[in-house]
């Protein structure tokens, strides 16, 4: 490492939130890390951290210093790796829970434009701790908050699209009474959506009067499409089947009037690499002006 031990300690504490966690990452004991931080603050004449009961948070001076150092620090890590191992990883992993078709396309196009290889992977909420984060190259698209010390919230997209896809006969019969449509038909949905807080909220509203909803979990978009064409089935999803199957016979009914808390949370690795910096500016505009077809 080309950075001084004091700077290394400072960045490690910022990224990990406490002296003890930073010490484990740096393979050192806590007292030397604490001394490095204290000496660093003394040499700068500034207080960089607020010591709190459950960890350490940056002061304004500490945050300014971190923002000035972050990109340089990440570049230094990659340069060091290149000269010690002979290569730099030029790929990013994007994890998503369900749907997210338009957002995935936007990220894929931005990464491709910046010559970054993208791996698109699925995850379930109970498996967040199992998400592998190679060198800070991970983005997560989630329909509910992700609780993790490794990832930080980058953006929250409000009013993310969610709706019902059904054949024309059902659309004409029920489109003016969505509650009756939801109570009369079998729901087809992604397994990850089935386990989500959003599904729990929707069920709570639909089953309010004691009506039990029939639900089938469908991981295969082709099978889901076949069911929709055959009987009284509706698909609940935030991406368009016709885009994937070339079929425009399905009708879409938005669920905005029933579900208020439909969001998409976008997370990045806390110690994200410069690979992500090349294309994640697109995140700031994702979801703005988009219309669900």
PDB file of C-alpha atoms in Angstrom:
ATOM      1  CA  UNK A   1       0.000   0.000   0.000  1.00  0.00           C
ATOM      2  CA  UNK A   2       1.270   3.434  -0.910  1.00  0.00           C
ATOM      3  CA  UNK A   3      -0.960   5.326   1.525  1.00  0.00           C
ATOM      4  CA  UNK A   4       0.360   6.029   5.005  1.00  0.00           C
ATOM      5  CA  UNK A   5      -0.829   3.875   7.905  1.00  0.00           C
ATOM      6  CA  UNK A   6      -2.750   6.854   9.306  1.00  0.00           C
ATOM      7  CA  UNK A   7      -4.678   7.345   6.081  1.00  0.00           C
ATOM      8  CA  UNK A   8      -5.300   3.610   5.771  1.00  0.00           C
ATOM      9  CA  UNK A   9      -6.692   3.566   9.305  1.00  0.00           C
ATOM     10  CA  UNK A  10      -8.875   6.599   8.603  1.00  0.00           C
ATOM     11  CA  UNK A  11     -10.399   5.045   5.453  1.00  0.00           C
ATOM     12  CA  UNK A  12     -10.874   1.670   7.142  1.00  0.00           C
ATOM     13  CA  UNK A  13     -12.768   3.201  10.074  1.00  0.00           C
ATOM     14  CA  UNK A  14     -14.989   5.203   7.688  1.00  0.00           C
ATOM     15  CA  UNK A  15     -15.795   2.158   5.573  1.00  0.00           C
ATOM     16  CA  UNK A  16     -16.389  -0.202   8.511  1.00  0.00           C
ATOM     17  CA  UNK A  17     -17.942   2.137  11.075  1.00  0.00           C
ATOM     18  CA  UNK A  18     -15.851   1.245  14.118  1.00  0.00           C
ATOM     19  CA  UNK A  19     -12.286   0.798  15.343  1.00  0.00           C
ATOM     20  CA  UNK A  20     -12.709  -2.908  16.054  1.00  0.00           C
ATOM     21  CA  UNK A  21     -14.127  -3.710  12.610  1.00  0.00           C
ATOM     22  CA  UNK A  22     -11.429  -1.639  10.920  1.00  0.00           C
ATOM     23  CA  UNK A  23      -8.787  -3.499  12.916  1.00  0.00           C
ATOM     24  CA  UNK A  24     -10.133  -6.863  11.756  1.00  0.00           C
ATOM     25  CA  UNK A  25     -10.109  -5.759   8.127  1.00  0.00           C
ATOM     26  CA  UNK A  26      -6.524  -4.484   8.434  1.00  0.00           C
ATOM     27  CA  UNK A  27      -5.454  -7.592  10.377  1.00  0.00           C
ATOM     28  CA  UNK A  28      -4.328  -5.496  13.335  1.00  0.00           C
ATOM     29  CA  UNK A  29      -5.466  -4.967  16.909  1.00  0.00           C
ATOM     30  CA  UNK A  30      -7.698  -2.071  17.956  1.00  0.00           C
ATOM     31  CA  UNK A  31      -5.203   0.048  20.009  1.00  0.00           C
ATOM     32  CA  UNK A  32      -2.839   0.782  17.078  1.00  0.00           C
ATOM     33  CA  UNK A  33      -5.814   1.804  14.906  1.00  0.00           C
ATOM     34  CA  UNK A  34      -7.095   4.107  17.663  1.00  0.00           C
ATOM     35  CA  UNK A  35      -3.611   5.636  18.030  1.00  0.00           C
ATOM     36  CA  UNK A  36      -3.311   6.175  14.261  1.00  0.00           C
ATOM     37  CA  UNK A  37      -6.650   8.020  14.219  1.00  0.00           C
ATOM     38  CA  UNK A  38      -5.707  10.138  17.256  1.00  0.00           C
ATOM     39  CA  UNK A  39      -2.280  11.014  15.766  1.00  0.00           C
ATOM     40  CA  UNK A  40      -3.910  11.838  12.434  1.00  0.00           C
ATOM     41  CA  UNK A  41      -6.400  14.196  14.097  1.00  0.00           C
ATOM     42  CA  UNK A  42      -3.591  15.827  16.059  1.00  0.00           C
ATOM     43  CA  UNK A  43      -1.447  16.392  12.973  1.00  0.00           C
ATOM     44  CA  UNK A  44      -4.393  17.925  11.088  1.00  0.00           C
ATOM     45  CA  UNK A  45      -5.651  19.907  14.062  1.00  0.00           C
ATOM     46  CA  UNK A  46      -9.177  18.668  13.358  1.00  0.00           C
ATOM     47  CA  UNK A  47     -11.598  16.242  14.917  1.00  0.00           C
ATOM     48  CA  UNK A  48     -12.502  13.683  12.251  1.00  0.00           C
ATOM     49  CA  UNK A  49     -14.842  11.349  14.128  1.00  0.00           C
ATOM     50  CA  UNK A  50     -17.611  11.501  16.677  1.00  0.00           C
ATOM     51  CA  UNK A  51     -17.253   8.622  19.122  1.00  0.00           C
ATOM     52  CA  UNK A  52     -20.678   7.109  19.742  1.00  0.00           C
ATOM     53  CA  UNK A  53     -21.964   4.157  21.749  1.00  0.00           C
ATOM     54  CA  UNK A  54     -22.288   1.837  18.777  1.00  0.00           C
ATOM     55  CA  UNK A  55     -19.486   3.062  16.542  1.00  0.00           C
ATOM     56  CA  UNK A  56     -17.894   6.131  14.995  1.00  0.00           C
ATOM     57  CA  UNK A  57     -19.372   8.662  12.578  1.00  0.00           C
ATOM     58  CA  UNK A  58     -17.665  11.394  10.609  1.00  0.00           C
ATOM     59  CA  UNK A  59     -17.650  15.031  11.643  1.00  0.00           C
ATOM     60  CA  UNK A  60     -18.051  17.673   8.929  1.00  0.00           C
ATOM     61  CA  UNK A  61     -14.246  17.973   8.656  1.00  0.00           C
ATOM     62  CA  UNK A  62     -13.975  14.193   8.497  1.00  0.00           C
ATOM     63  CA  UNK A  63     -16.592  13.973   5.757  1.00  0.00           C
ATOM     64  CA  UNK A  64     -14.854  16.663   3.698  1.00  0.00           C
ATOM     65  CA  UNK A  65     -11.556  14.803   4.008  1.00  0.00           C
ATOM     66  CA  UNK A  66     -13.163  11.479   3.081  1.00  0.00           C
ATOM     67  CA  UNK A  67     -14.815  12.977  -0.023  1.00  0.00           C
ATOM     68  CA  UNK A  68     -11.464  14.442  -1.113  1.00  0.00           C
ATOM     69  CA  UNK A  69      -9.606  11.170  -0.562  1.00  0.00           C
ATOM     70  CA  UNK A  70     -12.146   8.557  -1.663  1.00  0.00           C
ATOM     71  CA  UNK A  71     -11.509   8.428  -5.420  1.00  0.00           C
ATOM     72  CA  UNK A  72      -7.756   8.702  -4.962  1.00  0.00           C
ATOM     73  CA  UNK A  73      -7.829   5.927  -2.364  1.00  0.00           C
ATOM     74  CA  UNK A  74      -9.826   3.604  -4.621  1.00  0.00           C
ATOM     75  CA  UNK A  75      -7.482   4.266  -7.532  1.00  0.00           C
ATOM     76  CA  UNK A  76      -4.504   3.545  -5.283  1.00  0.00           C
ATOM     77  CA  UNK A  77      -6.033   0.201  -4.270  1.00  0.00           C
ATOM     78  CA  UNK A  78      -6.513  -0.797  -7.889  1.00  0.00           C
ATOM     79  CA  UNK A  79      -3.014   0.344  -8.908  1.00  0.00           C
ATOM     80  CA  UNK A  80      -1.548  -1.621  -6.018  1.00  0.00           C
ATOM     81  CA  UNK A  81      -3.506  -4.724  -6.994  1.00  0.00           C
ATOM     82  CA  UNK A  82      -2.409  -4.382 -10.613  1.00  0.00           C
ATOM     83  CA  UNK A  83       1.264  -4.292  -9.725  1.00  0.00           C
ATOM     84  CA  UNK A  84       1.081  -7.033  -7.102  1.00  0.00           C
ATOM     85  CA  UNK A  85      -1.262  -9.410  -8.909  1.00  0.00           C
ATOM     86  CA  UNK A  86      -0.934  -8.264 -12.514  1.00  0.00           C
ATOM     87  CA  UNK A  87      -4.603  -7.524 -13.183  1.00  0.00           C
ATOM     88  CA  UNK A  88      -7.517  -5.237 -12.379  1.00  0.00           C
ATOM     89  CA  UNK A  89     -11.078  -6.544 -12.224  1.00  0.00           C
ATOM     90  CA  UNK A  90     -13.137  -4.730 -14.843  1.00  0.00           C
ATOM     91  CA  UNK A  91     -16.571  -6.054 -14.033  1.00  0.00           C
ATOM     92  CA  UNK A  92     -19.531  -5.237 -11.824  1.00  0.00           C
ATOM     93  CA  UNK A  93     -22.248  -7.372 -10.275  1.00  0.00           C
ATOM     94  CA  UNK A  94     -25.868  -6.177 -10.261  1.00  0.00           C
ATOM     95  CA  UNK A  95     -28.214  -8.012  -7.897  1.00  0.00           C
ATOM     96  CA  UNK A  96     -31.992  -7.603  -8.148  1.00  0.00           C
ATOM     97  CA  UNK A  97     -34.909  -9.180  -6.322  1.00  0.00           C
ATOM     98  CA  UNK A  98     -37.661  -9.298  -9.003  1.00  0.00           C
ATOM     99  CA  UNK A  99     -38.765  -7.355 -12.083  1.00  0.00           C
ATOM    100  CA  UNK A 100     -36.639  -4.189 -12.531  1.00  0.00           C
ATOM    101  CA  UNK A 101     -36.443  -4.774 -16.284  1.00  0.00           C
ATOM    102  CA  UNK A 102     -36.088  -1.125 -17.318  1.00  0.00           C
ATOM    103  CA  UNK A 103     -33.571  -0.285 -14.602  1.00  0.00           C
ATOM    104  CA  UNK A 104     -31.445  -3.314 -15.467  1.00  0.00           C
ATOM    105  CA  UNK A 105     -31.439  -2.315 -19.121  1.00  0.00           C
ATOM    106  CA  UNK A 106     -30.364   1.245 -18.252  1.00  0.00           C
ATOM    107  CA  UNK A 107     -27.487   0.017 -16.092  1.00  0.00           C
ATOM    108  CA  UNK A 108     -26.422  -2.558 -18.670  1.00  0.00           C
ATOM    109  CA  UNK A 109     -26.325   0.027 -21.453  1.00  0.00           C
ATOM    110  CA  UNK A 110     -24.373   2.514 -19.311  1.00  0.00           C
ATOM    111  CA  UNK A 111     -21.839  -0.132 -18.284  1.00  0.00           C
ATOM    112  CA  UNK A 112     -21.441  -1.355 -21.862  1.00  0.00           C
ATOM    113  CA  UNK A 113     -20.826   2.212 -23.039  1.00  0.00           C
ATOM    114  CA  UNK A 114     -18.035   2.495 -20.460  1.00  0.00           C
ATOM    115  CA  UNK A 115     -16.509  -0.919 -21.280  1.00  0.00           C
ATOM    116  CA  UNK A 116     -17.508  -2.569 -18.009  1.00  0.00           C
ATOM    117  CA  UNK A 117     -18.601  -6.201 -17.983  1.00  0.00           C
ATOM    118  CA  UNK A 118     -21.889  -6.729 -16.128  1.00  0.00           C
ATOM    119  CA  UNK A 119     -23.068  -9.823 -14.256  1.00  0.00           C
ATOM    120  CA  UNK A 120     -26.808  -9.726 -13.477  1.00  0.00           C
ATOM    121  CA  UNK A 121     -27.780 -11.943 -10.547  1.00  0.00           C
ATOM    122  CA  UNK A 122     -30.897 -12.677  -8.491  1.00  0.00           C
ATOM    123  CA  UNK A 123     -31.174 -12.490  -4.692  1.00  0.00           C
ATOM    124  CA  UNK A 124     -33.765 -13.007  -1.963  1.00  0.00           C
ATOM    125  CA  UNK A 125     -34.041 -10.719   1.057  1.00  0.00           C
ATOM    126  CA  UNK A 126     -32.959 -13.371   3.522  1.00  0.00           C
ATOM    127  CA  UNK A 127     -29.784 -13.919   1.475  1.00  0.00           C
ATOM    128  CA  UNK A 128     -28.400 -10.369   1.546  1.00  0.00           C
ATOM    129  CA  UNK A 129     -25.500 -11.382   3.798  1.00  0.00           C
ATOM    130  CA  UNK A 130     -24.533 -14.011   1.215  1.00  0.00           C
ATOM    131  CA  UNK A 131     -24.123 -11.504  -1.615  1.00  0.00           C
ATOM    132  CA  UNK A 132     -20.501 -11.617  -2.706  1.00  0.00           C
ATOM    133  CA  UNK A 133     -18.864  -8.225  -3.120  1.00  0.00           C
ATOM    134  CA  UNK A 134     -15.601  -8.503  -5.027  1.00  0.00           C
ATOM    135  CA  UNK A 135     -13.485  -5.400  -4.438  1.00  0.00           C
ATOM    136  CA  UNK A 136     -16.475  -3.089  -4.023  1.00  0.00           C
ATOM    137  CA  UNK A 137     -18.055  -3.742  -7.408  1.00  0.00           C
ATOM    138  CA  UNK A 138     -21.671  -4.467  -6.424  1.00  0.00           C
ATOM    139  CA  UNK A 139     -25.018  -2.732  -7.043  1.00  0.00           C
ATOM    140  CA  UNK A 140     -28.294  -3.943  -5.520  1.00  0.00           C
ATOM    141  CA  UNK A 141     -31.781  -3.146  -6.826  1.00  0.00           C
ATOM    142  CA  UNK A 142     -34.302  -3.982  -4.137  1.00  0.00           C
ATOM    143  CA  UNK A 143     -38.014  -3.388  -3.552  1.00  0.00           C
ATOM    144  CA  UNK A 144     -37.470  -3.009   0.182  1.00  0.00           C
ATOM    145  CA  UNK A 145     -34.667  -1.663   2.391  1.00  0.00           C
ATOM    146  CA  UNK A 146     -31.511  -3.756   2.633  1.00  0.00           C
ATOM    147  CA  UNK A 147     -29.946  -3.901   6.073  1.00  0.00           C
ATOM    148  CA  UNK A 148     -26.221  -4.456   5.628  1.00  0.00           C
ATOM    149  CA  UNK A 149     -22.978  -2.946   6.845  1.00  0.00           C
ATOM    150  CA  UNK A 150     -21.410  -3.502   3.417  1.00  0.00           C
ATOM    151  CA  UNK A 151     -23.807  -1.507   1.239  1.00  0.00           C
ATOM    152  CA  UNK A 152     -25.105   2.066   1.373  1.00  0.00           C
ATOM    153  CA  UNK A 153     -28.278   3.517  -0.127  1.00  0.00           C
ATOM    154  CA  UNK A 154     -27.532   5.423  -3.328  1.00  0.00           C
ATOM    155  CA  UNK A 155     -31.037   6.292  -4.478  1.00  0.00           C
ATOM    156  CA  UNK A 156     -34.675   5.625  -3.622  1.00  0.00           C
ATOM    157  CA  UNK A 157     -37.021   5.668  -6.597  1.00  0.00           C
ATOM    158  CA  UNK A 158     -40.563   6.465  -5.522  1.00  0.00           C
ATOM    159  CA  UNK A 159     -43.693   5.221  -7.256  1.00  0.00           C
ATOM    160  CA  UNK A 160     -41.851   2.356  -8.931  1.00  0.00           C
ATOM    161  CA  UNK A 161     -44.140   0.635 -11.455  1.00  0.00           C
ATOM    162  CA  UNK A 162     -46.301  -2.224 -10.253  1.00  0.00           C
ATOM    163  CA  UNK A 163     -49.394  -3.527 -11.938  1.00  0.00           C
ATOM    164  CA  UNK A 164     -51.580  -6.359 -13.164  1.00  0.00           C
ATOM    165  CA  UNK A 165     -51.246  -8.068 -16.529  1.00  0.00           C
ATOM    166  CA  UNK A 166     -54.267 -10.017 -17.757  1.00  0.00           C
ATOM    167  CA  UNK A 167     -56.018 -11.083 -20.950  1.00  0.00           C
ATOM    168  CA  UNK A 168     -58.448  -8.726 -22.661  1.00  0.00           C
ATOM    169  CA  UNK A 169     -61.609 -10.450 -21.384  1.00  0.00           C
ATOM    170  CA  UNK A 170     -60.604  -9.944 -17.747  1.00  0.00           C
ATOM    171  CA  UNK A 171     -59.442  -6.402 -18.426  1.00  0.00           C
ATOM    172  CA  UNK A 172     -62.810  -5.448 -19.952  1.00  0.00           C
ATOM    173  CA  UNK A 173     -64.736  -7.155 -17.157  1.00  0.00           C
ATOM    174  CA  UNK A 174     -62.839  -5.833 -14.138  1.00  0.00           C
ATOM    175  CA  UNK A 175     -60.625  -2.851 -15.057  1.00  0.00           C
ATOM    176  CA  UNK A 176     -63.007  -0.441 -13.317  1.00  0.00           C
ATOM    177  CA  UNK A 177     -62.994  -2.583 -10.159  1.00  0.00           C
ATOM    178  CA  UNK A 178     -59.469  -3.721  -9.381  1.00  0.00           C
ATOM    179  CA  UNK A 179     -60.354  -5.096  -5.956  1.00  0.00           C
ATOM    180  CA  UNK A 180     -62.861  -7.469  -7.524  1.00  0.00           C
ATOM    181  CA  UNK A 181     -60.279  -8.496 -10.122  1.00  0.00           C
ATOM    182  CA  UNK A 182     -57.729  -9.239  -7.397  1.00  0.00           C
ATOM    183  CA  UNK A 183     -60.236 -11.228  -5.357  1.00  0.00           C
ATOM    184  CA  UNK A 184     -61.650 -13.217  -8.282  1.00  0.00           C
ATOM    185  CA  UNK A 185     -58.472 -14.378 -10.024  1.00  0.00           C
ATOM    186  CA  UNK A 186     -55.420 -16.453  -9.154  1.00  0.00           C
ATOM    187  CA  UNK A 187     -52.283 -14.353  -8.781  1.00  0.00           C
ATOM    188  CA  UNK A 188     -49.079 -15.297 -10.587  1.00  0.00           C
ATOM    189  CA  UNK A 189     -45.955 -13.682  -9.185  1.00  0.00           C
ATOM    190  CA  UNK A 190     -42.211 -13.998  -8.817  1.00  0.00           C
ATOM    191  CA  UNK A 191     -41.064 -16.005  -5.741  1.00  0.00           C
ATOM    192  CA  UNK A 192     -39.033 -13.037  -4.459  1.00  0.00           C
ATOM    193  CA  UNK A 193     -42.051 -10.735  -4.766  1.00  0.00           C
ATOM    194  CA  UNK A 194     -44.166 -13.325  -2.944  1.00  0.00           C
ATOM    195  CA  UNK A 195     -41.849 -13.022   0.088  1.00  0.00           C
ATOM    196  CA  UNK A 196     -41.699  -9.223   0.027  1.00  0.00           C
ATOM    197  CA  UNK A 197     -43.224  -6.619   2.327  1.00  0.00           C
ATOM    198  CA  UNK A 198     -45.000  -5.216  -0.730  1.00  0.00           C
ATOM    199  CA  UNK A 199     -46.878  -8.484  -1.234  1.00  0.00           C
ATOM    200  CA  UNK A 200     -47.807  -8.514   2.457  1.00  0.00           C
ATOM    201  CA  UNK A 201     -49.240  -4.991   2.139  1.00  0.00           C
ATOM    202  CA  UNK A 202     -51.233  -5.906  -0.963  1.00  0.00           C
ATOM    203  CA  UNK A 203     -52.627  -9.052   0.655  1.00  0.00           C
ATOM    204  CA  UNK A 204     -53.592  -7.123   3.763  1.00  0.00           C
ATOM    205  CA  UNK A 205     -55.712  -4.721   1.710  1.00  0.00           C
ATOM    206  CA  UNK A 206     -57.273  -7.313  -0.599  1.00  0.00           C
ATOM    207  CA  UNK A 207     -58.066  -9.851   2.124  1.00  0.00           C
ATOM    208  CA  UNK A 208     -59.451  -7.214   4.461  1.00  0.00           C
ATOM    209  CA  UNK A 209     -62.967  -8.612   4.191  1.00  0.00           C
ATOM    210  CA  UNK A 210     -61.943 -12.232   4.693  1.00  0.00           C
ATOM    211  CA  UNK A 211     -61.431 -13.093   1.040  1.00  0.00           C
ATOM    212  CA  UNK A 212     -58.590 -15.592   0.712  1.00  0.00           C
ATOM    213  CA  UNK A 213     -56.420 -15.012  -2.347  1.00  0.00           C
ATOM    214  CA  UNK A 214     -55.029 -17.868  -4.418  1.00  0.00           C
ATOM    215  CA  UNK A 215     -51.362 -17.326  -5.354  1.00  0.00           C
ATOM    216  CA  UNK A 216     -48.941 -19.282  -7.515  1.00  0.00           C
ATOM    217  CA  UNK A 217     -45.247 -18.497  -7.585  1.00  0.00           C
ATOM    218  CA  UNK A 218     -43.908 -18.456 -11.136  1.00  0.00           C
ATOM    219  CA  UNK A 219     -40.178 -18.210 -11.740  1.00  0.00           C
ATOM    220  CA  UNK A 220     -40.453 -18.792 -15.500  1.00  0.00           C
ATOM    221  CA  UNK A 221     -41.830 -15.929 -17.582  1.00  0.00           C
ATOM    222  CA  UNK A 222     -42.900 -18.319 -20.363  1.00  0.00           C
ATOM    223  CA  UNK A 223     -44.986 -20.474 -18.022  1.00  0.00           C
ATOM    224  CA  UNK A 224     -46.542 -17.364 -16.508  1.00  0.00           C
ATOM    225  CA  UNK A 225     -47.529 -16.139 -19.956  1.00  0.00           C
ATOM    226  CA  UNK A 226     -49.173 -19.482 -20.794  1.00  0.00           C
ATOM    227  CA  UNK A 227     -51.317 -19.363 -17.658  1.00  0.00           C
ATOM    228  CA  UNK A 228     -52.382 -15.772 -18.359  1.00  0.00           C
ATOM    229  CA  UNK A 229     -53.686 -16.741 -21.781  1.00  0.00           C
ATOM    230  CA  UNK A 230     -55.655 -19.756 -20.577  1.00  0.00           C
ATOM    231  CA  UNK A 231     -57.861 -18.856 -17.635  1.00  0.00           C
ATOM    232  CA  UNK A 232     -58.665 -16.514 -14.769  1.00  0.00           C
ATOM    233  CA  UNK A 233     -55.064 -15.746 -13.907  1.00  0.00           C
ATOM    234  CA  UNK A 234     -53.430 -12.355 -13.436  1.00  0.00           C
ATOM    235  CA  UNK A 235     -49.741 -11.556 -13.349  1.00  0.00           C
ATOM    236  CA  UNK A 236     -48.456  -9.058 -10.785  1.00  0.00           C
ATOM    237  CA  UNK A 237     -45.160  -7.642 -11.945  1.00  0.00           C
ATOM    238  CA  UNK A 238     -43.276  -4.414 -12.682  1.00  0.00           C
ATOM    239  CA  UNK A 239     -41.989  -5.364 -16.136  1.00  0.00           C
ATOM    240  CA  UNK A 240     -43.830  -5.829 -19.386  1.00  0.00           C
ATOM    241  CA  UNK A 241     -44.415  -9.336 -20.719  1.00  0.00           C
ATOM    242  CA  UNK A 242     -45.002  -8.129 -24.246  1.00  0.00           C
ATOM    243  CA  UNK A 243     -41.471  -6.701 -24.400  1.00  0.00           C
ATOM    244  CA  UNK A 244     -40.008 -10.138 -23.700  1.00  0.00           C
ATOM    245  CA  UNK A 245     -42.454 -12.340 -25.631  1.00  0.00           C
ATOM    246  CA  UNK A 246     -43.488 -10.145 -28.532  1.00  0.00           C
ATOM    247  CA  UNK A 247     -47.109 -10.426 -27.402  1.00  0.00           C
ATOM    248  CA  UNK A 248     -49.260  -7.291 -27.114  1.00  0.00           C
ATOM    249  CA  UNK A 249     -52.500  -9.132 -26.289  1.00  0.00           C
ATOM    250  CA  UNK A 250     -52.097  -8.657 -22.527  1.00  0.00           C
ATOM    251  CA  UNK A 251     -53.521  -5.578 -20.840  1.00  0.00           C
ATOM    252  CA  UNK A 252     -51.891  -3.688 -18.018  1.00  0.00           C
ATOM    253  CA  UNK A 253     -53.653  -2.098 -15.032  1.00  0.00           C
ATOM    254  CA  UNK A 254     -51.489  -0.033 -12.632  1.00  0.00           C
ATOM    255  CA  UNK A 255     -51.807  -0.703  -8.903  1.00  0.00           C
ATOM    256  CA  UNK A 256     -50.898   2.835  -7.831  1.00  0.00           C
ATOM    257  CA  UNK A 257     -54.347   3.482  -6.400  1.00  0.00           C
ATOM    258  CA  UNK A 258     -54.024   0.472  -4.063  1.00  0.00           C
ATOM    259  CA  UNK A 259     -50.316   0.376  -3.209  1.00  0.00           C
ATOM    260  CA  UNK A 260     -48.661   3.608  -2.072  1.00  0.00           C
ATOM    261  CA  UNK A 261     -45.289   2.310  -0.894  1.00  0.00           C
ATOM    262  CA  UNK A 262     -43.908   0.887  -4.105  1.00  0.00           C
ATOM    263  CA  UNK A 263     -40.242   1.866  -4.223  1.00  0.00           C
ATOM    264  CA  UNK A 264     -36.984   0.728  -5.709  1.00  0.00           C
ATOM    265  CA  UNK A 265     -33.958   1.071  -3.426  1.00  0.00           C
ATOM    266  CA  UNK A 266     -30.576   1.220  -5.145  1.00  0.00           C
ATOM    267  CA  UNK A 267     -27.519   0.314  -3.080  1.00  0.00           C
ATOM    268  CA  UNK A 268     -23.805   0.380  -3.856  1.00  0.00           C
ATOM    269  CA  UNK A 269     -20.830  -1.138  -2.107  1.00  0.00           C
ATOM    270  CA  UNK A 270     -19.694   1.237   0.635  1.00  0.00           C
ATOM    271  CA  UNK A 271     -16.104   0.905  -0.551  1.00  0.00           C
ATOM    272  CA  UNK A 272     -17.061   0.890  -4.202  1.00  0.00           C
ATOM    273  CA  UNK A 273     -14.351   0.625  -6.831  1.00  0.00           C
ATOM    274  CA  UNK A 274     -13.607   3.063  -9.623  1.00  0.00           C
ATOM    275  CA  UNK A 275     -15.212   0.517 -11.983  1.00  0.00           C
ATOM    276  CA  UNK A 276     -18.611   1.553 -10.597  1.00  0.00           C
ATOM    277  CA  UNK A 277     -17.694   5.235 -10.854  1.00  0.00           C
ATOM    278  CA  UNK A 278     -17.471   4.875 -14.610  1.00  0.00           C
ATOM    279  CA  UNK A 279     -21.149   4.309 -15.167  1.00  0.00           C
ATOM    280  CA  UNK A 280     -23.243   4.794 -12.010  1.00  0.00           C
ATOM    281  CA  UNK A 281     -24.025   8.437 -12.747  1.00  0.00           C
ATOM    282  CA  UNK A 282     -26.990   6.974 -14.643  1.00  0.00           C
ATOM    283  CA  UNK A 283     -28.505   6.016 -11.258  1.00  0.00           C
ATOM    284  CA  UNK A 284     -29.257   9.698 -10.545  1.00  0.00           C
ATOM    285  CA  UNK A 285     -31.689   9.840 -13.488  1.00  0.00           C
ATOM    286  CA  UNK A 286     -33.176   6.364 -13.325  1.00  0.00           C
ATOM    287  CA  UNK A 287     -36.923   6.325 -12.727  1.00  0.00           C
ATOM    288  CA  UNK A 288     -37.320   9.994 -13.652  1.00  0.00           C
ATOM    289  CA  UNK A 289     -39.946  10.530 -16.350  1.00  0.00           C
ATOM    290  CA  UNK A 290     -40.393   6.800 -16.951  1.00  0.00           C
ATOM    291  CA  UNK A 291     -43.911   5.612 -17.712  1.00  0.00           C
ATOM    292  CA  UNK A 292     -45.102   2.061 -17.223  1.00  0.00           C
ATOM    293  CA  UNK A 293     -46.633   0.911 -20.512  1.00  0.00           C
TER     294      UNK A 293
END
